[in-house]
Short mmCIF file of C-alpha atoms in Angstrom, two decimals:
data_model
loop_
_atom_site.label_atom_id
_atom_site.label_comp_id
_atom_site.label_asym_id
_atom_site.label_seq_id
_atom_site.Cartn_x
_atom_site.Cartn_y
_atom_site.Cartn_z
CA MET A 1 135.20 38.39 110.95
CA GLY A 2 134.14 40.72 109.19
CA LYS A 3 132.25 43.78 110.47
CA PRO A 4 128.41 43.86 110.94
CA VAL A 5 126.51 44.77 107.87
CA ARG A 6 124.69 48.08 109.31
CA GLU A 7 121.03 47.82 108.09
CA GLU A 8 118.84 50.33 106.45
CA PRO A 9 117.09 52.52 109.04
CA ALA A 10 113.60 52.37 108.23
CA TYR A 11 112.67 56.30 107.78
CA LEU A 12 110.22 55.32 104.44
CA MET A 13 108.85 52.49 103.40
CA THR A 14 106.48 51.70 100.73
CA MET A 15 103.68 49.42 101.17
CA ALA A 16 102.05 46.77 98.89
CA ASP A 17 99.15 49.66 98.37
CA GLY A 18 100.80 52.61 97.44
CA THR A 19 100.23 53.59 100.80
CA ILE A 20 104.24 55.35 102.38
CA LYS A 21 105.37 55.66 105.62
CA GLN A 22 108.28 58.05 106.95
CA VAL A 23 109.96 58.54 110.12
CA ASN A 24 111.82 61.69 110.93
CA PRO A 25 115.35 61.19 111.68
CA SER A 26 115.01 63.77 114.56
CA THR A 27 111.86 64.14 115.74
CA GLY A 28 110.48 60.45 115.42
CA THR A 29 107.27 62.09 113.62
CA ARG A 30 105.38 59.48 111.98
CA VAL A 31 103.63 59.99 108.35
CA TRP A 32 102.18 58.64 105.73
CA THR A 33 100.99 59.71 102.52
CA VAL A 34 98.27 57.72 101.50
CA PRO A 35 96.88 57.33 97.70
CA GLY A 36 94.15 58.95 96.72
CA ARG A 37 94.69 62.05 99.20
CA SER A 38 96.23 64.25 96.70
CA GLU A 39 94.02 65.43 93.78
CA ARG A 40 96.37 68.21 93.04
CA PRO A 41 100.02 68.62 92.91
CA LEU A 42 100.44 71.72 94.51
CA LEU A 43 97.31 73.34 95.61
CA ARG A 44 96.17 76.83 94.39
CA GLN A 45 94.70 79.37 96.73
CA GLU A 46 91.00 81.07 95.96
CA VAL A 47 91.78 84.29 96.23
CA THR A 48 89.07 87.69 95.62
CA ALA A 49 91.46 89.95 93.47
CA GLY A 50 90.68 93.33 92.57
CA PRO A 51 93.06 96.01 89.74
CA VAL A 52 95.85 97.29 91.21
CA SER A 53 95.92 101.13 91.76
CA ASP A 54 98.33 103.59 91.52
CA THR A 55 98.20 104.31 95.21
CA ASP A 56 98.06 100.46 96.02
CA TRP A 57 101.89 100.00 95.00
CA THR A 58 103.38 102.41 98.11
CA HIS A 59 100.28 101.85 100.54
CA GLY A 60 99.05 98.88 100.11
CA CYS A 61 99.52 97.95 103.80
CA PRO A 62 101.54 99.25 106.57
CA PHE A 63 104.69 97.08 105.26
CA CYS A 64 104.91 99.10 102.14
CA SER A 65 107.14 101.93 100.99
CA ALA A 66 104.77 104.85 102.10
CA ARG A 67 104.45 103.97 105.46
CA TYR A 68 107.41 103.27 107.36
CA LEU A 69 105.97 105.65 109.92
CA GLU A 70 103.25 102.97 110.31
CA THR A 71 105.85 101.05 111.90
CA PRO A 72 108.43 101.30 115.25
CA PRO A 73 111.69 102.85 114.41
CA GLU A 74 113.58 101.50 111.51
CA LYS A 75 117.00 99.31 113.21
CA ALA A 76 119.04 98.62 109.54
CA ARG A 77 117.81 98.79 105.38
CA ILE A 78 119.47 97.63 102.45
CA VAL A 79 119.79 100.78 99.25
CA GLY A 80 120.31 100.89 95.85
CA GLU A 81 121.72 97.79 93.49
CA ASP A 82 124.84 97.43 95.10
CA GLY A 83 123.23 96.74 98.17
CA GLU A 84 124.41 99.11 100.86
CA LEU A 85 123.60 98.30 104.44
CA VAL A 86 122.37 101.45 106.58
CA ALA A 87 122.08 100.67 110.31
CA ASN A 88 119.76 102.95 112.45
CA THR A 89 117.99 105.38 109.74
CA SER A 90 116.75 108.49 111.93
CA ALA A 91 112.94 109.62 111.56
CA GLU A 92 113.74 112.70 109.40
CA GLN A 93 115.45 110.21 106.54
CA LEU A 94 113.13 107.33 106.42
CA PHE A 95 112.38 108.63 102.86
CA ASP A 96 114.98 109.90 101.63
CA THR A 97 115.96 106.76 100.43
CA VAL A 98 113.54 103.30 98.95
CA ALA A 99 114.44 100.07 101.23
CA GLU A 100 114.56 97.06 99.15
CA PHE A 101 114.65 95.34 102.73
CA ARG A 102 114.38 97.11 106.11
CA VAL A 103 114.30 95.16 109.60
CA VAL A 104 111.93 96.92 112.32
CA PRO A 105 110.74 95.45 115.70
CA ASN A 106 107.16 93.99 115.52
CA LEU A 107 104.94 95.50 117.02
CA PHE A 108 103.89 93.11 118.46
CA GLU A 109 106.14 90.86 120.28
CA ILE A 110 106.16 86.92 120.42
CA VAL A 111 108.55 87.32 123.80
CA SER A 112 108.24 91.26 124.66
CA TYR A 113 110.91 93.83 126.08
CA ALA A 114 108.77 93.13 129.46
CA TYR A 115 109.45 89.33 129.64
CA TRP A 116 113.53 90.52 129.54
CA HIS A 117 113.04 93.02 131.69
CA GLU A 118 111.20 91.36 134.15
CA ASN A 119 112.05 87.91 134.94
CA TYR A 120 115.55 88.95 134.11
CA GLY A 121 116.00 92.36 135.16
CA PHE A 122 117.42 93.51 130.85
CA GLU A 123 118.13 97.23 130.31
CA LEU A 124 118.85 98.87 126.97
CA SER A 125 122.39 98.89 126.48
CA PRO A 126 124.02 102.42 126.44
CA GLN A 127 123.96 101.89 122.92
CA GLU A 128 120.63 101.44 122.61
CA ALA A 129 119.77 103.91 124.84
CA GLN A 130 122.05 106.48 123.56
CA ARG A 131 120.32 105.49 120.24
CA LYS A 132 116.61 106.37 122.29
CA ALA A 133 117.71 109.33 122.89
CA ASP A 134 118.59 110.69 119.97
CA TYR A 135 115.63 109.10 117.60
CA LEU A 136 113.96 111.06 120.27
CA SER A 137 115.93 114.39 120.45
CA THR A 138 114.04 115.43 117.03
CA ASP A 139 110.64 116.24 116.94
CA HIS A 140 110.13 114.04 114.05
CA GLY A 141 111.39 111.08 116.12
CA ARG A 142 109.54 112.04 119.24
CA ARG A 143 105.92 112.56 116.60
CA HIS A 144 106.79 108.43 115.25
CA VAL A 145 107.20 106.78 118.76
CA MET A 146 104.68 108.97 120.13
CA ALA A 147 101.99 107.73 117.18
CA VAL A 148 103.15 104.29 116.65
CA GLN A 149 103.59 103.49 120.53
CA SER A 150 99.74 104.95 121.21
CA ALA A 151 98.70 103.48 118.08
CA LYS A 152 100.26 99.85 119.66
CA MET A 153 97.93 100.70 122.57
CA ARG A 154 95.23 101.31 120.51
CA LEU A 155 95.14 97.81 118.92
CA ALA A 156 95.27 96.36 122.72
CA GLY A 157 92.44 97.94 123.74
CA MET A 158 92.97 101.01 124.97
CA SER A 159 90.33 104.03 124.26
CA ALA A 160 91.54 107.53 122.00
CA GLU A 161 90.42 109.12 125.99
CA GLU A 162 92.40 106.74 127.80
CA ILE A 163 95.68 107.35 125.89
CA SER A 164 94.95 110.91 125.19
CA ALA A 165 95.19 110.82 128.93
CA MET A 166 98.11 109.37 130.05
CA ASP A 167 101.21 111.48 130.01
CA HIS A 168 103.65 111.73 127.47
CA GLU A 169 106.64 110.67 128.78
CA ARG A 170 104.96 107.81 130.37
CA ILE A 171 103.81 106.72 126.76
CA ILE A 172 107.54 106.72 125.95
CA GLU A 173 108.67 105.10 128.40
CA GLN A 174 106.25 101.83 127.00
CA ALA A 175 108.61 102.00 123.80
CA ASP A 176 112.14 100.30 125.37
CA SER A 177 110.88 98.00 123.37
CA PHE A 178 110.99 99.39 119.71
CA PHE A 179 114.86 100.02 120.64
CA GLY A 180 115.87 97.15 122.87
CA GLY A 181 113.47 94.05 121.81
CA GLY A 182 113.57 90.46 120.88
CA HIS A 183 111.13 90.03 117.91
CA ASP A 184 112.58 92.16 114.43
CA VAL A 185 110.75 91.69 110.86
CA VAL A 186 112.51 91.67 107.97
CA ILE A 187 110.80 92.89 105.07
CA SER A 188 110.95 93.14 101.11
CA ARG A 189 109.91 96.35 99.18
CA ARG A 190 107.45 94.58 96.69
CA HIS A 191 104.01 94.23 98.13
CA TRP A 192 103.57 92.52 94.36
CA VAL A 193 105.61 91.31 91.27
CA ASP A 194 105.95 94.68 89.44
CA GLY A 195 103.88 95.50 86.45
CA ALA A 196 100.64 93.52 88.49
CA ARG A 197 97.44 94.30 87.18
CA SER A 198 96.07 92.31 89.48
CA THR A 199 95.69 91.97 93.64
CA ALA A 200 96.61 88.66 93.34
CA GLU A 201 99.55 88.88 92.05
CA LEU A 202 101.71 88.64 95.47
CA ALA A 203 105.92 89.24 95.20
CA SER A 204 106.77 86.36 97.01
CA ALA A 205 110.55 85.19 97.80
CA GLY A 206 110.45 83.20 94.51
CA CYS A 207 109.52 86.47 92.72
CA LEU A 208 112.92 87.96 93.57
CA SER A 209 115.40 88.48 91.58
CA VAL A 210 118.43 86.20 92.20
CA ASP A 211 120.47 89.09 93.79
CA GLU A 212 117.63 90.53 95.43
CA HIS A 213 117.00 87.17 97.73
CA GLU A 214 120.95 87.35 98.96
CA LEU A 215 120.51 90.51 99.71
CA TYR A 216 117.36 89.67 101.82
CA THR A 217 118.71 86.78 103.79
CA ARG A 218 122.20 88.18 103.98
CA LEU A 219 119.91 91.63 106.28
CA THR A 220 118.50 88.49 107.92
CA ILE A 221 121.88 86.99 109.25
CA PHE A 222 122.69 90.57 110.35
CA ALA A 223 119.76 90.84 112.33
CA MET A 224 120.03 87.83 113.80
CA LYS A 225 123.78 87.64 114.61
CA ASN A 226 122.49 91.65 116.48
CA LEU A 227 120.03 90.03 118.55
CA TYR A 228 122.28 86.89 119.77
CA GLU A 229 124.98 90.16 120.53
CA GLY A 230 122.00 92.67 122.19
CA ASN A 231 120.98 90.28 125.10
CA PRO A 232 122.83 88.36 126.91
CA TYR A 233 119.88 85.95 128.52
CA VAL A 234 119.09 84.36 124.60
CA ARG A 235 119.73 81.09 124.59
CA TYR A 236 118.36 80.56 120.40
CA VAL A 237 116.72 83.09 117.75
CA ALA A 238 114.14 81.65 115.76
CA VAL A 239 113.89 82.36 112.27
CA PHE A 240 111.31 81.62 110.10
CA GLN A 241 109.12 82.79 107.26
CA ASN A 242 105.19 83.10 106.61
CA TRP A 243 103.79 83.61 103.50
CA LEU A 244 100.20 83.74 102.98
CA LYS A 245 97.46 83.83 105.47
CA GLU A 246 96.97 79.53 105.64
CA ALA A 247 100.39 79.45 106.79
CA GLY A 248 100.18 82.44 109.71
CA ALA A 249 101.29 85.46 107.92
CA SER A 250 99.44 88.78 109.17
CA PHE A 251 100.14 90.61 105.73
CA ASP A 252 100.56 89.21 102.18
CA HIS A 253 103.46 91.16 102.35
CA LEU A 254 107.00 89.53 101.73
CA HIS A 255 108.63 89.66 105.70
CA LYS A 256 111.10 86.96 107.82
CA GLN A 257 110.12 87.55 111.98
CA LEU A 258 113.32 86.70 114.06
CA VAL A 259 112.73 86.02 117.79
CA ALA A 260 115.36 86.03 120.57
CA ILE A 261 113.94 83.32 123.26
CA ASP A 262 116.19 81.75 126.26
CA GLU A 263 115.29 78.22 125.69
CA PHE A 264 116.67 76.15 122.92
CA GLY A 265 113.25 73.80 122.63
CA ASP A 266 112.21 70.38 122.28
CA ASN A 267 113.63 70.51 118.35
CA VAL A 268 117.25 71.45 119.50
CA ASP A 269 117.04 69.34 122.42
CA ARG A 270 116.58 66.32 120.73
CA VAL A 271 118.86 67.65 117.67
CA VAL A 272 121.89 67.68 119.80
CA ALA A 273 121.18 65.06 121.77
CA ARG A 274 121.79 62.79 118.35
CA VAL A 275 124.61 64.34 116.97
CA ARG A 276 126.18 64.24 120.61
CA GLU A 277 124.96 60.16 119.42
CA ASN A 278 126.77 60.14 116.06
CA ALA A 279 128.41 63.29 114.84
CA ASN A 280 127.73 62.44 111.47
CA PHE A 281 124.22 61.93 111.87
CA PHE A 282 123.35 64.84 109.16
CA ASN A 283 125.11 62.94 106.71
CA ASP A 284 123.94 59.30 107.79
CA ASN A 285 120.01 59.81 108.51
CA GLY A 286 119.79 63.24 106.14
CA VAL A 287 121.60 64.07 103.12
CA ASP A 288 123.03 60.65 102.27
CA TYR A 289 119.96 58.38 103.11
CA ALA A 290 117.99 61.07 100.89
CA ALA A 291 120.52 60.29 98.22
CA ARG A 292 119.88 56.11 98.61
CA ARG A 293 116.40 56.76 97.62
CA GLY A 294 116.45 59.55 95.31
CA LEU A 295 115.43 62.06 96.55
CA LEU A 296 118.19 64.41 95.86
CA ILE A 297 116.38 68.12 94.20
CA ALA A 298 119.17 70.31 93.63
CA GLU A 299 122.65 71.22 94.90
CA ASN A 300 125.29 73.68 94.07
CA ASP A 301 129.19 73.80 96.06
CA SER A 302 127.98 75.28 99.11
CA ALA A 303 124.53 74.07 99.88
CA ILE A 304 121.95 70.76 99.12
CA ALA A 305 118.56 70.37 99.41
CA TYR A 306 115.87 67.42 99.11
CA ALA A 307 112.53 66.40 99.55
CA GLY A 308 112.02 66.18 103.16
CA PHE A 309 110.49 62.44 105.21
CA GLY A 310 108.03 62.23 108.29
CA HIS A 311 106.94 65.78 108.21
CA ARG A 312 103.79 66.89 108.71
CA TYR A 313 103.34 68.98 105.60
CA PRO A 314 104.92 68.91 102.49
CA THR A 315 108.71 69.65 103.10
CA ILE A 316 112.12 70.63 101.43
CA GLU A 317 115.25 70.00 103.15
CA ILE A 318 118.31 72.70 102.35
CA PHE A 319 121.58 71.96 104.32
CA SER A 320 125.01 74.19 104.24
CA LYS A 321 127.09 71.95 103.20
CA SER A 322 129.64 74.37 104.96
CA ASP A 323 132.37 73.93 107.79
CA HIS A 324 131.17 76.56 108.95
CA VAL A 325 127.67 76.09 111.73
CA TYR A 326 126.68 79.49 112.13
CA PRO A 327 125.17 81.72 109.24
CA TRP A 328 126.88 84.71 110.56
CA GLU A 329 130.13 83.09 109.97
CA HIS A 330 129.59 81.26 106.39
CA SER A 331 131.27 83.11 103.45
CA ASP A 332 130.61 85.54 100.53
CA ARG A 333 129.70 82.13 98.64
CA GLU A 334 128.61 80.31 101.05
CA VAL A 335 125.43 82.72 101.68
CA ARG A 336 124.52 83.23 98.31
CA GLU A 337 124.84 79.72 97.38
CA MET A 338 122.35 78.91 100.37
CA SER A 339 120.55 81.80 99.25
CA ASP A 340 120.27 80.17 95.30
CA LEU A 341 118.76 77.31 96.56
CA ILE A 342 116.21 78.27 99.11
CA HIS A 343 115.22 81.31 96.03
CA ALA A 344 115.14 78.42 93.65
CA ILE A 345 112.89 76.31 95.67
CA HIS A 346 110.35 78.95 96.47
CA ARG A 347 110.38 79.83 92.49
CA GLY A 348 109.73 76.01 91.35
CA ALA A 349 106.60 76.07 94.41
CA GLY A 350 105.31 79.24 93.10
CA ARG A 351 104.04 82.30 94.65
CA GLU A 352 100.54 81.32 95.31
CA VAL A 353 101.76 78.24 96.80
CA PRO A 354 101.33 79.04 101.34
CA CYS A 355 104.49 78.53 102.97
CA ASN A 356 106.22 78.07 106.24
CA GLU A 357 110.34 78.99 106.08
CA GLU A 358 112.29 77.76 109.00
CA TRP A 359 115.80 78.27 109.49
CA HIS A 360 117.41 75.80 111.93
CA HIS A 361 121.14 76.69 113.30
CA VAL A 362 122.86 75.38 116.17
CA PRO A 363 123.03 78.14 119.12
CA PRO A 364 125.99 79.68 120.31
CA LYS A 365 127.94 77.95 123.15
CA VAL A 366 126.13 75.13 122.37
CA GLY A 367 129.70 73.37 122.26
CA VAL A 368 127.67 70.54 119.28
CA PRO A 369 128.28 71.29 115.51
CA ILE A 370 124.50 71.04 113.65
CA PRO A 371 124.59 72.17 110.51
CA TRP A 372 122.77 75.50 109.54
CA ARG A 373 119.89 74.02 107.26
CA ILE A 374 116.69 75.50 106.10
CA ASN A 375 113.19 73.65 105.53
CA ILE A 376 110.40 75.26 103.47
CA LYS A 377 106.84 73.75 104.38
CA TRP A 378 103.97 73.54 101.95
CA ARG A 379 100.62 74.12 104.09
CA VAL A 380 98.51 72.18 101.61
CA SER A 381 97.70 69.67 103.84
CA THR A 382 94.68 69.95 106.73
CA VAL A 383 95.11 68.41 110.04
CA ALA A 384 92.16 66.61 111.29
CA GLY A 385 90.59 63.97 113.71
CA PHE A 386 93.16 61.23 113.12
CA GLU A 387 96.23 63.05 114.04
CA GLY A 388 95.30 63.94 116.78
CA ASP A 389 94.57 60.18 118.31
CA THR A 390 97.02 59.17 116.88
CA LYS A 391 99.94 61.18 115.77
CA ILE A 392 99.98 60.00 112.87
CA TYR A 393 100.63 62.58 109.94
CA ILE A 394 98.45 62.56 106.27
CA ASN A 395 100.69 64.47 104.38
CA THR A 396 99.38 64.60 101.32
CA LEU A 397 102.17 64.57 98.73
CA SER A 398 105.19 61.93 99.10
CA PRO A 399 108.39 63.07 98.93
CA TYR A 400 108.98 61.60 95.24
CA GLU A 401 105.60 63.40 94.06
CA ILE A 402 108.08 66.48 95.48
CA LYS A 403 111.12 65.42 94.56
CA GLN A 404 109.09 65.20 90.80
CA GLN A 405 107.42 68.16 90.65
CA LEU A 406 110.38 70.41 92.08
CA VAL A 407 112.98 68.52 89.59
CA ALA A 408 110.81 69.56 86.53
CA ARG A 409 109.82 73.17 87.59
CA LEU A 410 113.89 73.97 88.16
CA LEU A 411 114.56 72.38 85.11
CA GLU A 412 112.84 74.76 83.00
CA MET A 413 113.51 77.69 85.82
CA ARG A 414 117.11 77.05 85.03
CA ALA A 415 116.63 76.78 81.10
CA GLU A 416 114.62 80.34 80.97
CA GLY A 417 117.21 81.82 83.44
CA SER A 418 115.26 82.69 86.18
CA ILE A 419 117.01 80.79 88.99
CA ALA A 420 120.67 80.49 89.48
CA GLU A 421 123.06 78.08 87.57
CA ILE A 422 122.35 74.84 89.96
CA ARG A 423 122.64 71.13 89.35
CA ILE A 424 119.43 70.10 89.49
CA GLY A 425 117.67 66.34 90.16
CA ASP A 426 120.16 63.51 88.76
CA GLU A 427 123.11 65.87 87.94
CA CYS A 428 123.42 66.32 91.54
CA SER A 429 126.57 64.55 92.95
CA ASP A 430 127.12 60.60 94.23
CA VAL A 431 129.27 61.77 96.60
CA ARG A 432 128.57 60.90 100.55
CA ASN A 433 129.45 62.80 103.26
CA GLN A 434 129.17 66.03 101.62
CA LEU A 435 127.92 68.10 105.16
CA ARG A 436 131.19 69.17 107.08
CA TYR A 437 130.16 70.64 109.53
CA SER A 438 131.27 68.15 111.99
CA SER A 439 135.05 68.50 111.31
CA HIS A 440 134.12 72.50 113.25
#
């Protein structure tokens, strides 16, 4: 007897009227794309724009280059065309160079330093305690920490009189999160694109050059690794980018966030269970399935992107093909080529489209190989009452529409030289099992 024929999973089903029903292989989320629900392929936000003044270039928001003293003490920065990494910049050195990208603690942490201290007894490491002491040993450093911590307390509701009445040492003691916290921000230099005349011309990830985006990606990986190494109680570091207010951004200034938490979360738990059942899960139910359905968008030797299915919002999934599962263990080429695809997808969408960029990776010590992958979600759908009752989500763009729109745009951009040399659409290889994570 021959082997039984393996049935194709019903992750994508097109009904007679054109409705496309989708199921996400990892989460089980059910999504419908209904004909006529999308009037335009990509929605454009309407903004009130004005001219960019001379001071706006450097003073536009607290993340801009003339306002370094409004963020907590810097952990690292990238400077110069060669991308030199400079760690632990002192207050006196903050304005000696202009950071292309910088890592700073988030002023208002999702998971606070107090959480780790009160629940786990976590303290600053000897290295972090020494860095704090060194930073506070100068007048510039002490004034910086005092000013930022006072601003934080004021924003949290304390009056100026209450803060003035506090002992300075007590204020300084509350700044441990600036040196050993678990919520970092990776900030790009530009608020607007070079030469912008209107405040609507914001600098998104796609507006970076190919080389700049690689540096942005590398610094994020550096920050992620440091958060894992800095706190033994951290089980997972969530990495994400919210672009524009509709996607949850506090500032319309390009930045990523990294949040250390003490749980894996439901998504990691589900994915680990899937891979334990089938080590080849992400080839069988991800890239290979997308290839069979004609959803591949772009690839290079180290990464591949396809139009995702079963997502609440139009989503592009980008997978590393590497046999390394931790981003910080990827080779220079593998990081570069992952960055190239992320950059191309962002540039293809355009800076006007609000989106979330989610990084997914296997936490250290889990013992199950899971590929590094990134989801880019376009926030152009509005969840309404129908979804709350049925748990079926209406996504206004089908995976096929996402693929069609992006492939056309990527071909144009490759021809003009604004993205890296990548294979697009039908140029993508027809090789199965391209993801090598299971060999880890």
